[in-house]
Structure formats: structure tokens, C-alpha cells
Amino acid sequence: MTKLILGKDVSAEIYAELRERIEYLKSKNVTPGLAVVLVGDDPASQIYVRKKGEMCEELGMKSLIIRMPADTTQDELMAKVKELNEDPAIHGFLVQLPLPKGLDEDAVIEAIDPAKDVDCFHPSNLGRLMIGNPDFLPATPAGIHQMLLRSGIETDGKNVVVVGRSNIVGKPTAVLLLQKGMGMDSTVTVVHSHTKNLEDFTRRADILIVAIGKPRFITADMVKEGAVVIDVGTNRIEDPTSPNGGRLVGDVDFDNVKDKTSAITPVPGGVGPMTICMLMANAVKAAEKASGVKS
Ligand code: GUN
């Protein structure tokens, strides 16, 4: 029987733990504060940012959403980052990506105080992850790790194949699962758009993690019998039968792949909810570190 790994189930466990930590912080007069900066009016970003704010409030954290116009200059954005770096009520913040054309994302990320970098995008935080001594973990890779760990999936010595090499998902997920520790210790291979005979690698995966941004790219013939498949893709495809003319699918051809797997994440409802959850976990951690209050 294939097990469905659902983000709402795994995140519910983590949220319950976070609520206790938040309550303890608040009992010591520390309210964890998370700010999100949104530049411009990208529709997907607006939805993500709204969800992040709502989740903060649901958990009893302070939420600050800063909307800046699409024609914001680099200097204006850098000034906002500096202001948030210096605001003691804000323990963590992020600048939602992508930024409008003309703004330098790398410069913005590097300007964020690493102690407030709850996305874990700053080179210093990614470097700490690389050497196995992280303060924060990037949200989606951390979410994948928690899904594997809390679903009782053995990772020690397993062949993990990561499809995709983005800085947000592919590369940090590979580095994380390579580390020593529970839910890690894997033999990791990263494949990408320039890999020759990519299916030769995916077919050897005990755990296949796909973050390539191509709808239903992984087909049943590319997956080993009994593999665990984690699908990070969220692609909107046209669907005339759907009320709004489209629907979300992953990077994995779920309907045809699922029966071959021992466990799989659906889209939507799989990895998606984990990303916000692990962002909240980073915000709580930032508040604990800054205040020295830890339950
Ligand atoms: N855009 C898409 N995902 C993310 C994320 O996790 N953080 C930020 N800052 N921007 C994003």
C-alpha cells in the first residue's frame, strides 16, 4: 500500500510544538515578530505573503507586512532592510522573491542580518549549513526533512536523488540530507537539466526528491518500485473542466507514479504546507536566540 505523506498532518505536529514555545516566550514578555517585505504586485507572491501573515497571527506571533511599489529603487529597498535589521520587535524577516526587474536580489539577501534571515538565504547561513553547523534551515528543505523523519522513512545510507539544483530547494536539500544525523546520512546525487540519461539516476533512487518546475516531468518508468517520492513542484496547468480553467500539478505524474511507490507526497497538499510551517519555526527560533528565552 502506498502511503500518502500529507503536509497538513506533518505540519500540525510541528505547529503544536511551536505553539508551546510561543506561549513560553510570551509568558516572558517576548512576542516573536516576523516581517515580510513584498515589492511589486506579483499575484503568486501576494498570495504567499498573505498566507505567511495569516499563519503568524494564527500562532499568536506579531506579523508585519510591508508592501512597496514595483518601482521601488535599490536604495529604498536596502534602507528598508536596514530598518528591519535594527528593529528589536522584529526577530526575523524576509524579502519575498522574485523582485521586480532591475532590483539586485543577491545584494538584498546579503544585506539582511544573518540572525534575522529566517529564509536561510544569506550566504553565511548557507555556509553554516554546508559545514553542518546551521542556525536556521531553509524552509522547504527543512520541511522535506521533517516529512521524511516524522513519516518514519529511513534515510541512513539510502540513495537520495534530487532532481533540480536551485539555491532555494535542490542544492540545500542535497546538502541537508548529506549531513550526519536523524533523517539524513544519505548518499545524495543531484541531477538537473544538463544531466545525461537522467532516468538512469532517478531509477536508482530509494528516495526521489523532485524540484524542477516542469509539470508531470517524472513518469512511472523513471521511478523504482517501492521508492519514496517527494514532489516539490507546483505548476498551474490549463484544465477546461476546472471552474477557473486551471489546476495545480506537481513535477511528478502522480496518477501513474503513485502505485509504484511506498510513499509519495501529493500536489497540492504535500510539501507546500511545510514551507510556511518551517518558516514559522525559524521565526520562533530567531526570537528565542535574540531574547535568550528558550523553553
Ligand atoms: N519566493 C518563493 N518562495 C520563496 C521563499 O521561500 N522565500 C522568499 N523570500 N521568496 C520566495
mmCIF file of C-alpha atoms and ligand atoms in Angstrom:
data_model
loop_
_atom_site.group_PDB
_atom_site.id
_atom_site.type_symbol
_atom_site.label_atom_id
_atom_site.label_comp_id
_atom_site.label_asym_id
_atom_site.label_seq_id
_atom_site.Cartn_x
_atom_site.Cartn_y
_atom_site.Cartn_z
ATOM 1 C CA MET A 1 0.000 0.000 0.000
ATOM 2 C CA THR A 2 1.259 3.423 -0.910
ATOM 3 C CA LYS A 3 1.428 5.863 1.983
ATOM 4 C CA LEU A 4 0.387 9.448 1.258
ATOM 5 C CA ILE A 5 2.599 11.905 3.121
ATOM 6 C CA LEU A 6 0.457 14.977 3.792
ATOM 7 C CA GLY A 7 1.897 18.350 4.700
ATOM 8 C CA LYS A 8 -1.109 19.217 6.819
ATOM 9 C CA ASP A 9 -0.554 16.193 9.082
ATOM 10 C CA VAL A 10 3.186 16.687 9.492
ATOM 11 C CA SER A 11 2.863 20.452 9.935
ATOM 12 C CA ALA A 12 0.076 20.015 12.533
ATOM 13 C CA GLU A 13 2.562 18.182 14.782
ATOM 14 C CA ILE A 14 5.139 20.915 14.342
ATOM 15 C CA TYR A 15 2.637 23.733 14.873
ATOM 16 C CA ALA A 16 1.569 22.120 18.160
ATOM 17 C CA GLU A 17 5.219 22.201 19.307
ATOM 18 C CA LEU A 18 5.668 25.777 18.076
ATOM 19 C CA ARG A 19 2.552 26.968 19.926
ATOM 20 C CA GLU A 20 4.058 25.759 23.199
ATOM 21 C CA ARG A 21 7.336 27.547 22.509
ATOM 22 C CA ILE A 22 5.472 30.750 21.529
ATOM 23 C CA GLU A 23 3.364 30.575 24.687
ATOM 24 C CA TYR A 24 6.501 30.256 26.787
ATOM 25 C CA LEU A 25 8.162 33.195 25.007
ATOM 26 C CA LYS A 26 5.041 35.301 25.554
ATOM 27 C CA SER A 27 4.967 34.354 29.238
ATOM 28 C CA LYS A 28 8.407 36.020 29.395
ATOM 29 C CA ASN A 29 7.126 39.091 27.503
ATOM 30 C CA VAL A 30 8.668 38.144 24.163
ATOM 31 C CA THR A 31 6.285 38.053 21.194
ATOM 32 C CA PRO A 32 8.023 36.566 18.169
ATOM 33 C CA GLY A 33 7.800 39.074 15.303
ATOM 34 C CA LEU A 34 8.085 38.223 11.615
ATOM 35 C CA ALA A 35 8.101 40.827 8.850
ATOM 36 C CA VAL A 36 7.634 40.142 5.155
ATOM 37 C CA VAL A 37 8.577 42.679 2.502
ATOM 38 C CA LEU A 38 6.676 42.463 -0.770
ATOM 39 C CA VAL A 39 7.882 44.625 -3.645
ATOM 40 C CA GLY A 40 5.520 44.977 -6.593
ATOM 41 C CA ASP A 41 2.316 43.081 -7.313
ATOM 42 C CA ASP A 42 3.256 39.587 -8.493
ATOM 43 C CA PRO A 43 -0.023 37.669 -7.962
ATOM 44 C CA ALA A 44 1.576 34.449 -6.658
ATOM 45 C CA SER A 45 3.793 36.409 -4.246
ATOM 46 C CA GLN A 46 0.774 38.296 -2.924
ATOM 47 C CA ILE A 47 -0.909 35.003 -2.027
ATOM 48 C CA TYR A 48 2.229 33.596 -0.352
ATOM 49 C CA VAL A 49 2.780 36.779 1.643
ATOM 50 C CA ARG A 50 -0.833 36.898 2.799
ATOM 51 C CA LYS A 51 -0.623 33.262 3.938
ATOM 52 C CA LYS A 52 2.574 33.945 5.892
ATOM 53 C CA GLY A 53 0.916 36.873 7.696
ATOM 54 C CA GLU A 54 -2.205 34.849 8.473
ATOM 55 C CA MET A 55 -0.186 31.973 9.889
ATOM 56 C CA CYS A 56 1.789 34.345 12.157
ATOM 57 C CA GLU A 57 -1.437 35.719 13.552
ATOM 58 C CA GLU A 58 -2.957 32.278 13.988
ATOM 59 C CA LEU A 59 0.065 31.293 16.080
ATOM 60 C CA GLY A 60 -0.105 34.478 18.166
ATOM 61 C CA MET A 61 3.033 35.979 16.660
ATOM 62 C CA LYS A 62 3.462 39.592 15.588
ATOM 63 C CA SER A 63 3.142 39.958 11.822
ATOM 64 C CA LEU A 64 4.278 42.935 9.788
ATOM 65 C CA ILE A 65 3.692 43.017 6.036
ATOM 66 C CA ILE A 66 5.463 45.804 4.199
ATOM 67 C CA ARG A 67 4.208 46.465 0.677
ATOM 68 C CA MET A 68 6.456 48.532 -1.581
ATOM 69 C CA PRO A 69 5.624 49.631 -5.135
ATOM 70 C CA ALA A 70 7.103 47.888 -8.202
ATOM 71 C CA ASP A 71 9.191 50.978 -8.988
ATOM 72 C CA THR A 72 10.972 50.880 -5.604
ATOM 73 C CA THR A 73 14.670 51.658 -6.043
ATOM 74 C CA GLN A 74 17.517 49.503 -4.797
ATOM 75 C CA ASP A 75 18.425 52.207 -2.264
ATOM 76 C CA GLU A 76 14.879 52.353 -0.916
ATOM 77 C CA LEU A 77 14.761 48.587 -0.517
ATOM 78 C CA MET A 78 18.189 48.484 1.128
ATOM 79 C CA ALA A 79 17.040 51.200 3.554
ATOM 80 C CA LYS A 80 14.004 49.076 4.473
ATOM 81 C CA VAL A 81 16.250 46.054 5.095
ATOM 82 C CA LYS A 82 18.467 48.187 7.340
ATOM 83 C CA GLU A 83 15.438 49.435 9.262
ATOM 84 C CA LEU A 84 14.217 45.862 9.865
ATOM 85 C CA ASN A 85 17.725 44.719 10.840
ATOM 86 C CA GLU A 86 17.623 47.374 13.568
ATOM 87 C CA ASP A 87 14.019 46.856 14.762
ATOM 88 C CA PRO A 88 14.102 44.910 18.062
ATOM 89 C CA ALA A 89 10.422 43.900 17.766
ATOM 90 C CA ILE A 90 11.163 42.074 14.510
ATOM 91 C CA HIS A 91 13.082 38.869 15.207
ATOM 92 C CA GLY A 92 13.055 37.643 11.633
ATOM 93 C CA PHE A 93 12.122 38.939 8.208
ATOM 94 C CA LEU A 94 12.290 38.078 4.559
ATOM 95 C CA VAL A 95 12.024 39.843 1.250
ATOM 96 C CA GLN A 96 9.663 37.908 -0.982
ATOM 97 C CA LEU A 97 11.241 36.786 -4.256
ATOM 98 C CA PRO A 98 11.238 37.256 -7.176
ATOM 99 C CA LEU A 99 11.906 41.003 -7.052
ATOM 100 C CA PRO A 100 10.801 43.241 -9.933
ATOM 101 C CA LYS A 101 13.326 43.561 -12.760
ATOM 102 C CA GLY A 102 16.189 45.943 -12.051
ATOM 103 C CA LEU A 103 16.492 45.094 -8.350
ATOM 104 C CA ASP A 104 19.533 43.110 -7.231
ATOM 105 C CA GLU A 105 18.281 40.123 -5.221
ATOM 106 C CA ASP A 106 21.746 38.971 -4.143
ATOM 107 C CA ALA A 107 22.607 42.398 -2.722
ATOM 108 C CA VAL A 108 19.328 42.479 -0.794
ATOM 109 C CA ILE A 109 19.834 38.996 0.654
ATOM 110 C CA GLU A 110 23.389 39.834 1.710
ATOM 111 C CA ALA A 111 22.180 42.983 3.465
ATOM 112 C CA ILE A 112 19.852 41.010 5.762
ATOM 113 C CA ASP A 113 21.263 40.420 9.262
ATOM 114 C CA PRO A 114 22.015 36.644 9.239
ATOM 115 C CA ALA A 115 20.451 36.397 12.733
ATOM 116 C CA LYS A 116 17.122 37.583 11.224
ATOM 117 C CA ASP A 117 17.411 35.662 7.952
ATOM 118 C CA VAL A 118 14.516 33.254 8.516
ATOM 119 C CA ASP A 119 14.562 32.187 4.842
ATOM 120 C CA CYS A 120 18.162 30.997 5.366
ATOM 121 C CA PHE A 121 19.126 32.546 2.032
ATOM 122 C CA HIS A 122 22.124 34.557 3.340
ATOM 123 C CA PRO A 123 25.497 33.129 2.187
ATOM 124 C CA SER A 124 26.625 32.985 5.807
ATOM 125 C CA ASN A 125 23.641 30.828 6.806
ATOM 126 C CA LEU A 126 24.005 28.617 3.731
ATOM 127 C CA GLY A 127 27.720 28.280 4.554
ATOM 128 C CA ARG A 128 26.852 27.194 8.096
ATOM 129 C CA LEU A 129 24.529 24.555 6.644
ATOM 130 C CA MET A 130 27.327 23.374 4.359
ATOM 131 C CA ILE A 131 29.681 22.772 7.313
ATOM 132 C CA GLY A 132 26.979 21.065 9.362
ATOM 133 C CA ASN A 133 26.540 23.819 11.961
ATOM 134 C CA PRO A 134 23.384 25.666 10.882
ATOM 135 C CA ASP A 135 21.466 28.308 12.849
ATOM 136 C CA PHE A 136 18.495 28.174 10.507
ATOM 137 C CA LEU A 137 17.487 25.655 7.868
ATOM 138 C CA PRO A 138 15.988 26.756 4.547
ATOM 139 C CA ALA A 139 12.232 26.235 4.827
ATOM 140 C CA THR A 140 11.441 23.826 2.001
ATOM 141 C CA PRO A 141 14.448 21.530 2.544
ATOM 142 C CA ALA A 142 13.710 21.540 6.296
ATOM 143 C CA GLY A 143 10.079 20.683 5.504
ATOM 144 C CA ILE A 144 11.158 17.744 3.339
ATOM 145 C CA HIS A 145 13.471 16.532 6.116
ATOM 146 C CA GLN A 146 10.642 16.707 8.666
ATOM 147 C CA MET A 147 8.266 14.838 6.345
ATOM 148 C CA LEU A 148 10.778 12.011 5.956
ATOM 149 C CA LEU A 149 11.675 11.942 9.647
ATOM 150 C CA ARG A 150 8.134 12.105 11.016
ATOM 151 C CA SER A 151 6.841 9.542 8.499
ATOM 152 C CA GLY A 152 9.435 7.057 9.737
ATOM 153 C CA ILE A 153 11.232 6.846 6.400
ATOM 154 C CA GLU A 154 14.774 5.517 6.741
ATOM 155 C CA THR A 155 17.299 7.827 5.109
ATOM 156 C CA ASP A 156 20.554 6.440 6.579
ATOM 157 C CA GLY A 157 22.663 5.101 3.714
ATOM 158 C CA LYS A 158 19.791 5.399 1.229
ATOM 159 C CA ASN A 159 20.220 6.596 -2.322
ATOM 160 C CA VAL A 160 18.597 10.011 -2.450
ATOM 161 C CA VAL A 161 18.316 11.577 -5.885
ATOM 162 C CA VAL A 162 17.442 15.277 -6.004
ATOM 163 C CA VAL A 163 16.129 16.486 -9.357
ATOM 164 C CA GLY A 164 16.834 20.229 -9.662
ATOM 165 C CA ARG A 165 19.673 22.456 -8.477
ATOM 166 C CA SER A 166 18.029 25.693 -7.366
ATOM 167 C CA ASN A 167 19.509 27.671 -4.473
ATOM 168 C CA ILE A 168 16.143 27.544 -2.678
ATOM 169 C CA VAL A 169 15.371 23.814 -2.916
ATOM 170 C CA GLY A 170 17.651 21.466 -4.879
ATOM 171 C CA LYS A 171 21.096 22.429 -3.629
ATOM 172 C CA PRO A 172 20.224 22.990 0.062
ATOM 173 C CA THR A 173 18.097 19.806 0.173
ATOM 174 C CA ALA A 174 21.043 17.808 -1.141
ATOM 175 C CA VAL A 175 23.393 19.380 1.411
ATOM 176 C CA LEU A 176 20.936 18.824 4.275
ATOM 177 C CA LEU A 177 20.370 15.122 3.579
ATOM 178 C CA LEU A 178 24.107 14.655 3.289
ATOM 179 C CA GLN A 179 24.646 15.815 6.876
ATOM 180 C CA LYS A 180 25.140 13.489 9.829
ATOM 181 C CA GLY A 181 22.036 12.893 11.932
ATOM 182 C CA MET A 182 18.474 11.662 12.166
ATOM 183 C CA GLY A 183 16.605 11.711 8.875
ATOM 184 C CA MET A 184 19.847 12.426 6.987
ATOM 185 C CA ASP A 185 23.087 10.438 6.413
ATOM 186 C CA SER A 186 22.019 9.725 2.830
ATOM 187 C CA THR A 187 24.052 9.095 -0.300
ATOM 188 C CA VAL A 188 22.954 12.072 -2.356
ATOM 189 C CA THR A 189 23.026 12.617 -6.106
ATOM 190 C CA VAL A 190 21.837 15.837 -7.734
ATOM 191 C CA VAL A 191 20.606 15.735 -11.326
ATOM 192 C CA HIS A 192 19.451 18.651 -13.448
ATOM 193 C CA SER A 193 18.666 19.919 -16.928
ATOM 194 C CA HIS A 194 22.195 19.169 -18.214
ATOM 195 C CA THR A 195 22.339 15.610 -16.814
ATOM 196 C CA LYS A 196 22.727 12.928 -19.474
ATOM 197 C CA ASN A 197 20.344 9.969 -19.148
ATOM 198 C CA LEU A 198 18.654 11.473 -16.110
ATOM 199 C CA GLU A 199 16.333 8.466 -15.820
ATOM 200 C CA ASP A 200 19.319 6.177 -15.134
ATOM 201 C CA PHE A 201 19.798 8.124 -11.904
ATOM 202 C CA THR A 202 16.153 8.532 -10.906
ATOM 203 C CA ARG A 203 15.541 4.779 -11.326
ATOM 204 C CA ARG A 204 18.201 4.078 -8.705
ATOM 205 C CA ALA A 205 16.660 6.388 -6.111
ATOM 206 C CA ASP A 206 15.343 4.950 -2.870
ATOM 207 C CA ILE A 207 14.115 8.488 -2.181
ATOM 208 C CA LEU A 208 13.404 10.733 -5.157
ATOM 209 C CA ILE A 209 13.010 14.458 -4.475
ATOM 210 C CA VAL A 210 11.821 16.500 -7.422
ATOM 211 C CA ALA A 211 12.060 20.291 -7.663
ATOM 212 C CA ILE A 212 12.488 21.112 -11.313
ATOM 213 C CA GLY A 213 9.381 23.150 -12.146
ATOM 214 C CA LYS A 214 8.171 21.017 -15.062
ATOM 215 C CA PRO A 215 4.618 19.666 -14.841
ATOM 216 C CA ARG A 216 4.460 15.833 -14.519
ATOM 217 C CA PHE A 217 8.093 15.514 -15.658
ATOM 218 C CA ILE A 218 8.745 12.320 -13.658
ATOM 219 C CA THR A 219 6.868 9.417 -15.216
ATOM 220 C CA ALA A 220 6.358 5.892 -13.835
ATOM 221 C CA ASP A 221 9.187 4.377 -15.909
ATOM 222 C CA MET A 222 11.647 6.752 -14.175
ATOM 223 C CA VAL A 223 10.823 5.513 -10.663
ATOM 224 C CA LYS A 224 11.998 2.370 -8.857
ATOM 225 C CA GLU A 225 9.371 0.016 -7.414
ATOM 226 C CA GLY A 226 8.911 0.866 -3.706
ATOM 227 C CA ALA A 227 10.670 4.251 -3.871
ATOM 228 C CA VAL A 228 9.648 7.232 -1.720
ATOM 229 C CA VAL A 229 8.778 10.223 -3.907
ATOM 230 C CA ILE A 230 8.743 13.826 -2.642
ATOM 231 C CA ASP A 231 7.269 16.256 -5.172
ATOM 232 C CA VAL A 232 8.147 19.913 -4.597
ATOM 233 C CA GLY A 233 6.670 21.158 -7.894
ATOM 234 C CA THR A 234 3.642 23.413 -8.068
ATOM 235 C CA ASN A 235 2.748 24.051 -11.693
ATOM 236 C CA ARG A 236 -0.501 25.586 -12.883
ATOM 237 C CA ILE A 237 -1.796 23.806 -15.983
ATOM 238 C CA GLU A 238 -4.844 24.520 -18.092
ATOM 239 C CA ASP A 239 -7.855 22.365 -17.302
ATOM 240 C CA PRO A 240 -11.106 23.269 -19.063
ATOM 241 C CA THR A 241 -13.066 21.030 -16.661
ATOM 242 C CA SER A 242 -11.945 23.089 -13.647
ATOM 243 C CA PRO A 243 -14.121 26.098 -12.629
ATOM 244 C CA ASN A 244 -11.221 28.557 -13.057
ATOM 245 C CA GLY A 245 -9.788 26.895 -16.153
ATOM 246 C CA GLY A 246 -6.651 25.582 -14.465
ATOM 247 C CA ARG A 247 -5.315 23.418 -11.683
ATOM 248 C CA LEU A 248 -2.090 22.687 -9.828
ATOM 249 C CA VAL A 249 0.051 19.652 -10.639
ATOM 250 C CA GLY A 250 3.450 18.633 -9.367
ATOM 251 C CA ASP A 251 6.666 17.738 -11.168
ATOM 252 C CA VAL A 252 5.648 14.072 -10.806
ATOM 253 C CA ASP A 253 2.971 12.319 -12.853
ATOM 254 C CA PHE A 254 1.194 11.432 -9.611
ATOM 255 C CA ASP A 255 -1.649 9.292 -11.002
ATOM 256 C CA ASN A 256 0.715 6.930 -12.797
ATOM 257 C CA VAL A 257 3.638 7.019 -10.354
ATOM 258 C CA LYS A 258 1.837 6.619 -7.027
ATOM 259 C CA ASP A 259 1.128 2.871 -7.183
ATOM 260 C CA LYS A 260 4.796 2.163 -7.794
ATOM 261 C CA THR A 261 5.898 3.986 -4.651
ATOM 262 C CA SER A 262 5.925 3.021 -0.980
ATOM 263 C CA ALA A 263 5.181 6.647 -0.077
ATOM 264 C CA ILE A 264 4.513 9.821 -2.048
ATOM 265 C CA THR A 265 3.538 13.458 -1.461
ATOM 266 C CA PRO A 266 0.546 14.777 -3.438
ATOM 267 C CA VAL A 267 0.283 18.211 -5.073
ATOM 268 C CA PRO A 268 -1.385 20.186 -3.675
ATOM 269 C CA GLY A 269 -1.292 19.121 -0.007
ATOM 270 C CA GLY A 270 2.202 17.623 0.128
ATOM 271 C CA VAL A 271 5.345 19.701 0.603
ATOM 272 C CA GLY A 272 3.516 23.033 0.114
ATOM 273 C CA PRO A 273 2.175 23.475 3.670
ATOM 274 C CA MET A 274 5.579 22.544 5.114
ATOM 275 C CA THR A 275 7.356 25.603 3.743
ATOM 276 C CA ILE A 276 5.335 28.141 5.734
ATOM 277 C CA CYS A 277 5.488 25.867 8.773
ATOM 278 C CA MET A 278 9.298 25.741 8.748
ATOM 279 C CA LEU A 279 9.455 29.489 8.152
ATOM 280 C CA MET A 280 7.408 29.928 11.343
ATOM 281 C CA ALA A 281 9.787 27.533 13.113
ATOM 282 C CA ASN A 282 12.718 29.718 12.042
ATOM 283 C CA ALA A 283 10.937 32.848 13.274
ATOM 284 C CA VAL A 284 10.355 31.258 16.692
ATOM 285 C CA LYS A 285 13.980 30.153 16.795
ATOM 286 C CA ALA A 286 15.138 33.669 15.918
ATOM 287 C CA ALA A 287 13.042 35.099 18.768
ATOM 288 C CA GLU A 288 14.434 32.527 21.216
ATOM 289 C CA LYS A 289 18.010 33.279 20.192
ATOM 290 C CA ALA A 290 17.613 37.068 20.262
ATOM 291 C CA SER A 291 15.863 37.070 23.660
ATOM 292 C CA GLY A 292 17.764 34.238 25.329
ATOM 293 C CA VAL A 293 14.351 32.800 26.344
ATOM 294 C CA LYS A 294 14.042 29.128 25.472
ATOM 295 C CA SER A 295 11.628 26.535 26.827
HETATM 296 N N1 GUN B 1 9.559 33.049 -3.354
HETATM 297 C C1 GUN B 1 9.166 31.760 -3.471
HETATM 298 N N2 GUN B 1 9.474 31.066 -2.360
HETATM 299 C C2 GUN B 1 10.083 31.924 -1.530
HETATM 300 C C3 GUN B 1 10.608 31.799 -0.206
HETATM 301 O O1 GUN B 1 10.617 30.729 0.407
HETATM 302 N N3 GUN B 1 11.137 32.942 0.325
HETATM 303 C C4 GUN B 1 11.164 34.112 -0.347
HETATM 304 N N4 GUN B 1 11.726 35.159 0.254
HETATM 305 N N5 GUN B 1 10.683 34.262 -1.564
HETATM 306 C C5 GUN B 1 10.134 33.173 -2.139
#
